[in-house]
CSV table of C-alpha atoms in Angstrom, one decimal:
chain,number,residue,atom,x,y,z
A,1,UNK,CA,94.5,2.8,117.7
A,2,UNK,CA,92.8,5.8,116.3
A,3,UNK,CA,89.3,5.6,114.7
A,4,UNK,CA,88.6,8.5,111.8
A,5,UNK,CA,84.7,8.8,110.6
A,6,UNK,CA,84.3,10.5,107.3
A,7,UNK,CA,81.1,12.4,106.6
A,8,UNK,CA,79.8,15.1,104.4
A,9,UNK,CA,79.7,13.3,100.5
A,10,UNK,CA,77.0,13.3,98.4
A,11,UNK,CA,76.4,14.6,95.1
A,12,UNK,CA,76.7,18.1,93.7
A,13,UNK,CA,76.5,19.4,90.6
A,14,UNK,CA,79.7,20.8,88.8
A,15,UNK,CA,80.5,24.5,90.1
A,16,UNK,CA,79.4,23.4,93.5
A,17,UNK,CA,80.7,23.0,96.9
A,18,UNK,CA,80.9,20.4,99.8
A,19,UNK,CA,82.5,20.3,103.3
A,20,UNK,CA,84.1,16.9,104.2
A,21,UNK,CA,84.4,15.7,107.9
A,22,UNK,CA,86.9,13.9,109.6
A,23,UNK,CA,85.9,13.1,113.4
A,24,UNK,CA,88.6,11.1,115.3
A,25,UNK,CA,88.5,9.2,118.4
A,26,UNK,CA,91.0,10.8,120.2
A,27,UNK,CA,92.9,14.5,119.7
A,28,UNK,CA,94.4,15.1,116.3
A,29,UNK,CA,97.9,16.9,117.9
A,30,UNK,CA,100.4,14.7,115.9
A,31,UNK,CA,102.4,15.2,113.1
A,32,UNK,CA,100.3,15.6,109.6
A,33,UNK,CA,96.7,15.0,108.8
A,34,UNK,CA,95.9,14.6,104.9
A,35,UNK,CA,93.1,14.0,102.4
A,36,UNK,CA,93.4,11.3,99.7
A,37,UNK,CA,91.0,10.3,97.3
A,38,UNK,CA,90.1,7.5,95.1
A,39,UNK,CA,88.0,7.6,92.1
A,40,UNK,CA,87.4,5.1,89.8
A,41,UNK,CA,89.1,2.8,88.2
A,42,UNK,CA,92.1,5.2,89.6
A,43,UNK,CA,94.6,4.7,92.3
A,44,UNK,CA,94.4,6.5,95.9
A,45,UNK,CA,96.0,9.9,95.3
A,46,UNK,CA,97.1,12.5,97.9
A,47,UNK,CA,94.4,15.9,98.2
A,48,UNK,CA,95.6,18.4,100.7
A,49,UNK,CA,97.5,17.7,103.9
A,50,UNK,CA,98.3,20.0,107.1
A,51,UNK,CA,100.2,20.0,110.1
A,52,UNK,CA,100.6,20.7,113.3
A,53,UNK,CA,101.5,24.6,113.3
A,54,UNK,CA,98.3,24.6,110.3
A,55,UNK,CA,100.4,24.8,107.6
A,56,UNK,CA,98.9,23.0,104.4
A,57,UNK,CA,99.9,22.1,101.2
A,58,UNK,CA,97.6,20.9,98.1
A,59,UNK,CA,97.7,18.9,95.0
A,60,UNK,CA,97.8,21.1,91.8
A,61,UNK,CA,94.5,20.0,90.5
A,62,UNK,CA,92.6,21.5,94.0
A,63,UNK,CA,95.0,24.1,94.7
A,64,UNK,CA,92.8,27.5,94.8
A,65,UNK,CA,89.4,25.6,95.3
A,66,UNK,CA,89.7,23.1,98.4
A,67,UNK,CA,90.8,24.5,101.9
A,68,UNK,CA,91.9,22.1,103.9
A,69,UNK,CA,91.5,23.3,108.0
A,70,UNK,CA,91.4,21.5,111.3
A,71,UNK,CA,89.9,21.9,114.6
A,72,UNK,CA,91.4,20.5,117.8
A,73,UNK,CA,89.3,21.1,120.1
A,74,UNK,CA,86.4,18.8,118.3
A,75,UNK,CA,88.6,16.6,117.3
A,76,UNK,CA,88.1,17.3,113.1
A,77,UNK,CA,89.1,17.6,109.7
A,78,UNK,CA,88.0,19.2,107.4
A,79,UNK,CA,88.2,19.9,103.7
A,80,UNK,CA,86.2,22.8,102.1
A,81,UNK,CA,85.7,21.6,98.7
A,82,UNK,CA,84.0,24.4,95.8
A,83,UNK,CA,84.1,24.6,92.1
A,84,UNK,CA,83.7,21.1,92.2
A,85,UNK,CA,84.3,19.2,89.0
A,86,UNK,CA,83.4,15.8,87.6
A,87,UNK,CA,87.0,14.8,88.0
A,88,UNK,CA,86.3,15.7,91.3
A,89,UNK,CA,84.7,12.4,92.0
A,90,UNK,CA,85.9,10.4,94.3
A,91,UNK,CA,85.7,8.1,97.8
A,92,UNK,CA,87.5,11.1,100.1
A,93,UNK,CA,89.7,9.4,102.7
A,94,UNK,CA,91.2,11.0,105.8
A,95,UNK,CA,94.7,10.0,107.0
A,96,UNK,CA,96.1,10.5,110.1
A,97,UNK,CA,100.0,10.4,110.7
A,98,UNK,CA,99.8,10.5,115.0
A,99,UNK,CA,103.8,9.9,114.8
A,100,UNK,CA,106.8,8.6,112.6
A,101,UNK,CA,105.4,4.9,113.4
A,102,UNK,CA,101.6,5.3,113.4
A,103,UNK,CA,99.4,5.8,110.4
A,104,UNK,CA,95.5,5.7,110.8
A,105,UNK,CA,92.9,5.8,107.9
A,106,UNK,CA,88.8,6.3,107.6
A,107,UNK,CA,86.5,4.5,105.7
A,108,UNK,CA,86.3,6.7,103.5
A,109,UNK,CA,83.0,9.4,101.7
A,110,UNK,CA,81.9,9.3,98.5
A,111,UNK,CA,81.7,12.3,96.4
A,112,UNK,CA,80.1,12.3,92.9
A,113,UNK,CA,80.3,15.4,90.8
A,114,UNK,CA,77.8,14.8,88.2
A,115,UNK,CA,74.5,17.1,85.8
């Protein structure tokens, strides 16, 4: 089993930025790594996701304001968030796909996007 710990929510005004965290227990060398988030009311929905080589790909509605990057050596995620909007808010999961049969998720970091 893999542990992931979110960190870096809070609330920001629109136009703002945040950087979300995603430490995990062990090295983060498998296949794809992904945000998702959750806001109200609303289903989970898929972010931003990268792989192994650090390709990454982005929903429409972040594309050209989140950057999602990882670092290996700590053992992190991350998501660079800016211009945020109030559509922006959201409980910011990290996912971890280690292999074809193991899927790991965080607990989760609330963002709120408010004036």
């Amino acid at each position: 089993q893999v542990q992931l710990v979110e960190s870096g929510g809070g609330v920001v005004q629109p136009g703002g930025s945040l950087r979300l965290s995603c430490v995990a227990s062990e090295s983060i060398d498998g296949i794809y790594m992904t945000w998702y988030r959750q806001g109200p009311g609303k289903q989970r929905e898929y972010v931003a996701g990268i792989i192994s080589s650090g390709s990454a790909i982005y929903d429409p509605s972040v594309k050209g304001r989140f950057t999602i990057s990882r670092d290996n050596a700590e053992n992190t995620l991350y998501l660079q968030m800016n211009d945020l909007k109030p559509e922006d808010t959201a409980v910011y999961y990290c996912n971890y796909q280690r292999t074809t049969r193991e899927l790991y998720w965080g607990q989760g970091t609330q963002v709120t996007v408010s004036s």
